[in-house]
Amino acid sequence: MNPLDKKRIQIAFKFFINKLGILGEPITLKYKMLEGDNAEVFITRSPDGKYKSFVVNVNEKDDISLDVKITAVAHELAHVQQLTTGRLDIQKKMWDGKVIDQSNYWHLPWENDARMQSRDLWVEFNRYTRNKNDKV
């Protein structure tokens, strides 16, 4: 991945963290080759079950567009927000306090929410960078 793309992803990463209100969370951005995903979030928990840290891995493959990578980062950060606010409890398979049937991935409420948020964040980020004349 070229350095300009990495810089733009880093700018988007910081922008999304701010917009999602997860500034105080220990979140790291990394780049690696992923199979089948444009990005992923790796979660570490402390012994008491609380979230200790989050690592968002972005796929380094060159055949994935920058816009897709940026949208994928927004998607994964939306999941971080869901987890830290308690809307999503992965261990209990709960969303907003209700146990959810997970048989259809595309209809999971946290995935629908993350898709909507990532789309909206991507649009807002592009508007922001145009307004700031960001040439990165």
XYZ file of N, CA and C in Angstrom:
408
model
N 0.868 -1.171 0.000
C 0.000 0.000 0.000
C 0.910 1.229 0.000
N 0.530 2.207 -0.807
C 1.404 3.373 -0.905
C 1.239 4.298 0.312
N 2.278 5.091 0.610
C 2.269 5.950 1.799
C 1.135 6.989 1.813
N 0.734 7.494 0.653
C -0.357 8.470 0.617
C -1.687 7.843 1.016
N -1.908 6.600 0.574
C -3.132 5.896 0.975
C -3.137 5.651 2.481
N -1.988 5.258 3.034
C -1.895 5.029 4.474
C -2.165 6.323 5.239
N -1.654 7.418 4.731
C -1.877 8.699 5.401
C -3.358 9.065 5.372
N -4.003 8.865 4.236
C -5.426 9.188 4.138
C -6.259 8.283 5.053
N -5.913 7.003 5.123
C -6.616 6.079 6.023
C -6.416 6.520 7.478
N -5.219 6.946 7.833
C -4.951 7.416 9.194
C -5.791 8.652 9.520
N -5.904 9.574 8.577
C -6.724 10.772 8.777
C -8.187 10.366 8.972
N -8.668 9.431 8.144
C -10.054 8.952 8.255
C -10.267 8.251 9.593
N -9.310 7.430 10.001
C -9.370 6.703 11.266
C -9.587 7.680 12.433
N -8.783 8.731 12.492
C -8.908 9.733 13.558
C -10.242 10.479 13.462
N -10.655 10.802 12.246
C -11.922 11.488 12.026
C -13.082 10.635 12.541
N -13.088 9.345 12.199
C -14.174 8.441 12.600
C -14.209 8.255 14.115
N -13.055 8.108 14.732
C -12.997 7.953 16.190
C -13.634 9.162 16.867
N -13.315 10.328 16.361
C -13.888 11.556 16.912
C -15.399 11.589 16.707
N -15.858 11.300 15.500
C -17.292 11.353 15.194
C -18.088 10.317 15.979
N -17.491 9.167 16.224
C -18.186 8.091 16.944
C -18.114 8.271 18.465
N -17.343 9.243 18.914
C -17.257 9.500 20.351
C -16.498 8.439 21.118
N -15.504 7.829 20.476
C -14.724 6.776 21.136
C -13.260 7.208 21.299
N -13.055 8.499 21.537
C -11.712 9.070 21.665
C -10.899 8.460 22.793
N -11.510 8.134 23.904
C -10.784 7.629 25.064
C -10.460 6.150 25.008
N -10.907 5.483 23.975
C -10.692 4.031 23.891
C -9.302 3.725 23.325
N -8.656 2.644 23.810
C -7.337 2.257 23.286
C -7.486 1.523 21.941
N -7.415 2.290 20.865
C -7.632 1.734 19.520
C -6.380 1.991 18.687
N -5.898 0.943 18.042
C -4.718 1.027 17.199
C -5.103 0.667 15.771
N -4.455 1.309 14.816
C -4.654 1.017 13.396
C -3.409 0.317 12.879
N -3.607 -0.825 12.217
C -2.489 -1.580 11.628
C -2.864 -2.012 10.222
N -1.844 -2.404 9.478
C -2.030 -2.863 8.106
C -1.464 -4.272 7.987
N -2.245 -5.160 7.359
C -1.768 -6.530 7.142
C -2.555 -7.159 6.005
N -2.039 -8.247 5.496
C -2.742 -8.989 4.454
C -3.846 -9.807 5.120
N -5.062 -9.621 4.645
C -6.214 -10.345 5.178
C -6.836 -11.176 4.070
N -7.352 -12.307 4.437
C -8.052 -13.153 3.475
C -9.545 -12.912 3.565
N -10.131 -12.362 2.520
C -11.581 -12.235 2.447
C -12.183 -11.003 3.080
N -11.443 -10.263 3.887
C -11.982 -9.074 4.541
C -11.199 -7.835 4.122
N -11.891 -6.706 4.089
C -11.219 -5.439 3.803
C -10.607 -4.853 5.070
N -11.190 -5.195 6.208
C -10.677 -4.794 7.522
C -11.285 -5.714 8.564
N -10.695 -5.704 9.743
C -11.199 -6.495 10.864
C -10.834 -5.777 12.148
N -11.535 -6.093 13.223
C -11.164 -5.551 14.534
C -10.828 -6.719 15.452
N -9.689 -6.598 16.115
C -9.242 -7.596 17.075
C -9.422 -6.997 18.461
N -10.085 -7.726 19.339
C -10.457 -7.221 20.664
C -9.689 -7.987 21.737
N -9.129 -7.247 22.688
C -8.479 -7.847 23.853
C -9.284 -7.472 25.085
N -9.531 -8.472 25.933
C -10.281 -8.236 27.173
C -9.368 -8.446 28.379
N -9.672 -7.731 29.440
C -8.971 -7.933 30.705
C -9.596 -9.147 31.404
N -8.950 -9.680 32.434
C -9.504 -10.863 33.118
C -10.933 -10.675 33.628
N -11.316 -9.439 33.949
C -12.677 -9.209 34.441
C -13.696 -9.072 33.310
N -13.242 -9.262 32.057
C -14.155 -9.244 30.922
C -14.323 -7.904 30.244
N -13.725 -6.862 30.812
C -13.844 -5.533 30.211
C -12.923 -5.430 28.992
N -13.307 -4.556 28.079
C -12.492 -4.366 26.884
C -11.214 -3.635 27.245
N -10.095 -4.228 26.839
C -8.784 -3.673 27.169
C -8.230 -2.871 25.999
N -8.359 -3.422 24.797
C -7.849 -2.719 23.623
C -8.501 -3.246 22.352
N -8.390 -2.428 21.317
C -8.930 -2.773 20.005
C -7.847 -2.505 18.957
N -7.699 -3.420 18.030
C -6.790 -3.211 16.902
C -7.607 -3.361 15.629
N -7.633 -2.298 14.823
C -8.292 -2.350 13.525
C -7.212 -2.662 12.500
N -7.343 -3.809 11.855
C -6.414 -4.215 10.803
C -7.040 -3.899 9.448
N -6.288 -3.196 8.612
C -6.740 -2.844 7.264
C -5.993 -3.725 6.275
N -6.712 -4.252 5.312
C -6.102 -5.109 4.305
C -5.132 -4.309 3.440
N -3.902 -4.799 3.325
C -2.871 -4.120 2.541
C -2.938 -4.404 1.049
N -3.797 -5.319 0.647
C -3.830 -5.698 -0.763
C -4.083 -4.487 -1.652
N -3.332 -4.406 -2.738
C -3.440 -3.268 -3.658
C -4.675 -3.320 -4.544
N -5.323 -4.471 -4.634
C -6.494 -4.582 -5.521
C -7.794 -4.134 -4.845
N -7.693 -3.578 -3.634
C -8.860 -3.040 -2.929
C -8.753 -1.519 -2.965
N -9.809 -0.857 -3.395
C -9.752 0.597 -3.544
C -9.609 1.291 -2.188
N -9.059 2.481 -2.229
C -8.893 3.280 -1.014
C -10.246 3.569 -0.371
N -11.252 3.894 -1.165
C -12.582 4.177 -0.623
C -13.159 2.968 0.109
N -12.960 1.792 -0.430
C -13.450 0.568 0.220
C -12.718 0.357 1.549
N -11.418 0.583 1.568
C -10.646 0.424 2.804
C -11.096 1.424 3.860
N -11.309 2.668 3.453
C -11.747 3.696 4.408
C -13.130 3.360 4.959
N -14.035 2.914 4.099
C -15.370 2.527 4.549
C -15.291 1.334 5.499
N -14.384 0.399 5.226
C -14.216 -0.770 6.097
C -13.691 -0.360 7.479
N -12.795 0.612 7.523
C -12.301 1.123 8.811
C -13.464 1.728 9.598
N -14.298 2.516 8.933
C -15.470 3.107 9.590
C -16.382 2.015 10.132
N -16.583 0.961 9.352
C -17.435 -0.164 9.760
C -16.898 -0.802 11.043
N -15.605 -1.085 11.070
C -15.017 -1.736 12.249
C -15.056 -0.815 13.464
N -14.839 0.479 13.257
C -14.920 1.420 14.377
C -16.355 1.555 14.886
N -17.323 1.392 14.012
C -18.724 1.379 14.457
C -18.948 0.205 15.410
N -18.323 -0.943 15.123
C -18.415 -2.085 16.037
C -17.765 -1.764 17.388
N -16.638 -1.064 17.364
C -15.997 -0.667 18.623
C -16.962 0.194 19.436
N -17.615 1.136 18.775
C -18.592 1.981 19.465
C -19.729 1.130 20.045
N -20.237 0.185 19.264
C -21.325 -0.681 19.729
C -20.914 -1.453 20.985
N -19.684 -1.950 20.986
C -19.180 -2.730 22.118
C -18.970 -1.866 23.346
N -18.346 -0.709 23.166
C -18.003 0.123 24.326
C -19.219 0.812 24.933
N -20.276 0.981 24.148
C -21.502 1.577 24.695
C -22.449 0.530 25.266
N -22.144 -0.751 25.031
C -22.983 -1.817 25.552
C -24.142 -2.216 24.655
N -24.260 -1.588 23.500
C -25.343 -1.988 22.582
C -25.129 -3.424 22.101
N -23.864 -3.785 21.881
C -23.525 -5.126 21.414
C -22.752 -5.852 22.506
N -23.220 -7.067 22.828
C -22.508 -7.956 23.739
C -22.262 -9.243 22.968
N -21.046 -9.385 22.479
C -20.703 -10.544 21.637
C -20.831 -11.845 22.417
N -20.345 -11.858 23.654
C -20.359 -13.095 24.436
C -21.769 -13.595 24.708
N -22.684 -12.690 24.969
C -24.067 -13.084 25.245
C -24.943 -13.089 23.993
N -24.347 -12.708 22.851
C -25.080 -12.656 21.580
C -26.302 -11.736 21.693
N -26.055 -10.561 22.300
C -27.153 -9.629 22.562
C -26.937 -8.300 21.847
N -28.047 -7.718 21.414
C -28.082 -6.392 20.818
C -29.175 -5.599 21.523
N -28.801 -4.463 22.078
C -29.750 -3.629 22.819
C -30.526 -4.427 23.870
N -29.807 -5.352 24.541
C -30.409 -6.114 25.632
C -31.222 -7.326 25.213
N -31.278 -7.623 23.915
C -32.063 -8.764 23.438
C -31.141 -9.796 22.784
N -31.382 -11.082 23.107
C -30.629 -12.166 22.466
C -31.050 -12.239 21.000
N -30.059 -12.350 20.119
C -30.308 -12.313 18.676
C -29.923 -13.639 18.022
N -30.803 -14.137 17.164
C -30.503 -15.303 16.340
C -29.439 -14.878 15.328
N -28.338 -15.606 15.292
C -27.225 -15.225 14.425
C -27.119 -16.076 13.163
N -28.216 -16.667 12.750
C -28.170 -17.567 11.599
C -27.980 -16.837 10.266
N -28.323 -15.567 10.197
C -28.164 -14.819 8.950
C -27.307 -13.591 9.192
N -26.020 -13.700 8.856
C -25.043 -12.632 9.089
C -25.501 -11.283 8.537
N -26.024 -11.274 7.331
C -26.381 -10.004 6.669
C -27.550 -9.289 7.326
N -28.291 -10.002 8.170
C -29.430 -9.372 8.841
C -29.189 -9.121 10.326
N -27.958 -9.355 10.792
C -27.658 -9.074 12.192
C -27.782 -7.575 12.438
N -28.462 -7.178 13.496
C -28.690 -5.749 13.720
C -27.404 -4.936 13.867
N -26.370 -5.524 14.478
C -25.110 -4.772 14.630
C -24.383 -4.628 13.298
N -24.581 -5.583 12.392
C -23.979 -5.440 11.058
C -24.746 -4.394 10.243
N -26.076 -4.423 10.332
C -26.869 -3.391 9.640
C -26.503 -2.004 10.154
N -26.389 -1.870 11.467
C -26.028 -0.592 12.066
C -24.637 -0.146 11.608
N -23.677 -1.053 11.615
C -22.308 -0.712 11.203
C -22.259 -0.338 9.719
N -23.033 -1.031 8.892
C -23.070 -0.674 7.463
C -23.635 0.726 7.264
N -24.721 1.049 7.963
C -25.311 2.387 7.832
C -24.359 3.454 8.354
N -23.771 3.207 9.522
C -22.848 4.193 10.085
C -21.623 4.387 9.186
N -21.086 3.298 8.652
C -19.877 3.419 7.826
C -20.162 4.190 6.545
N -21.322 3.970 5.965
C -21.699 4.729 4.764
C -21.814 6.218 5.082
N -22.504 6.531 6.175
C -22.684 7.928 6.567
C -21.352 8.582 6.938
N -20.500 7.859 7.654
C -19.192 8.394 8.033
C -18.317 8.644 6.816
N -18.363 7.722 5.848
C -17.577 7.890 4.619
C -18.000 9.166 3.891
N -19.302 9.380 3.764
C -19.813 10.584 3.101
C -19.360 11.829 3.858
N -19.494 11.803 5.178
C -19.113 12.953 5.996
C -17.605 13.218 5.912
N -16.807 12.154 5.904
C -15.353 12.312 5.792
C -14.983 12.929 4.446
N -15.608 12.473 3.379
C -15.300 13.033 2.059
C -15.717 14.496 1.971
N -16.829 14.832 2.563
C -17.266 16.233 2.606
C -16.257 17.068 3.396
N -15.803 16.536 4.525
C -14.822 17.216 5.377
C -13.519 17.461 4.618
N -13.012 16.427 3.953
C -11.740 16.595 3.252
C -11.855 17.538 2.068
N -12.987 17.544 1.400
C -13.204 18.515 0.305
C -13.219 19.937 0.862
N -13.904 20.117 1.982
C -14.000 21.450 2.595
C -12.655 21.922 3.124
N -11.827 21.004 3.566
C -10.501 21.349 4.087
C -9.447 21.414 2.986
N -9.873 21.108 1.748
C -8.942 21.048 0.619
C -7.798 20.099 0.900
N -8.112 18.986 1.528
C -7.118 17.970 1.852
C -6.732 17.249 0.568
N -5.502 17.390 0.168
C -5.018 16.781 -1.078
C -4.337 15.448 -0.843
N -4.423 14.928 0.363
C -3.756 13.662 0.694
C -4.404 12.514 -0.031
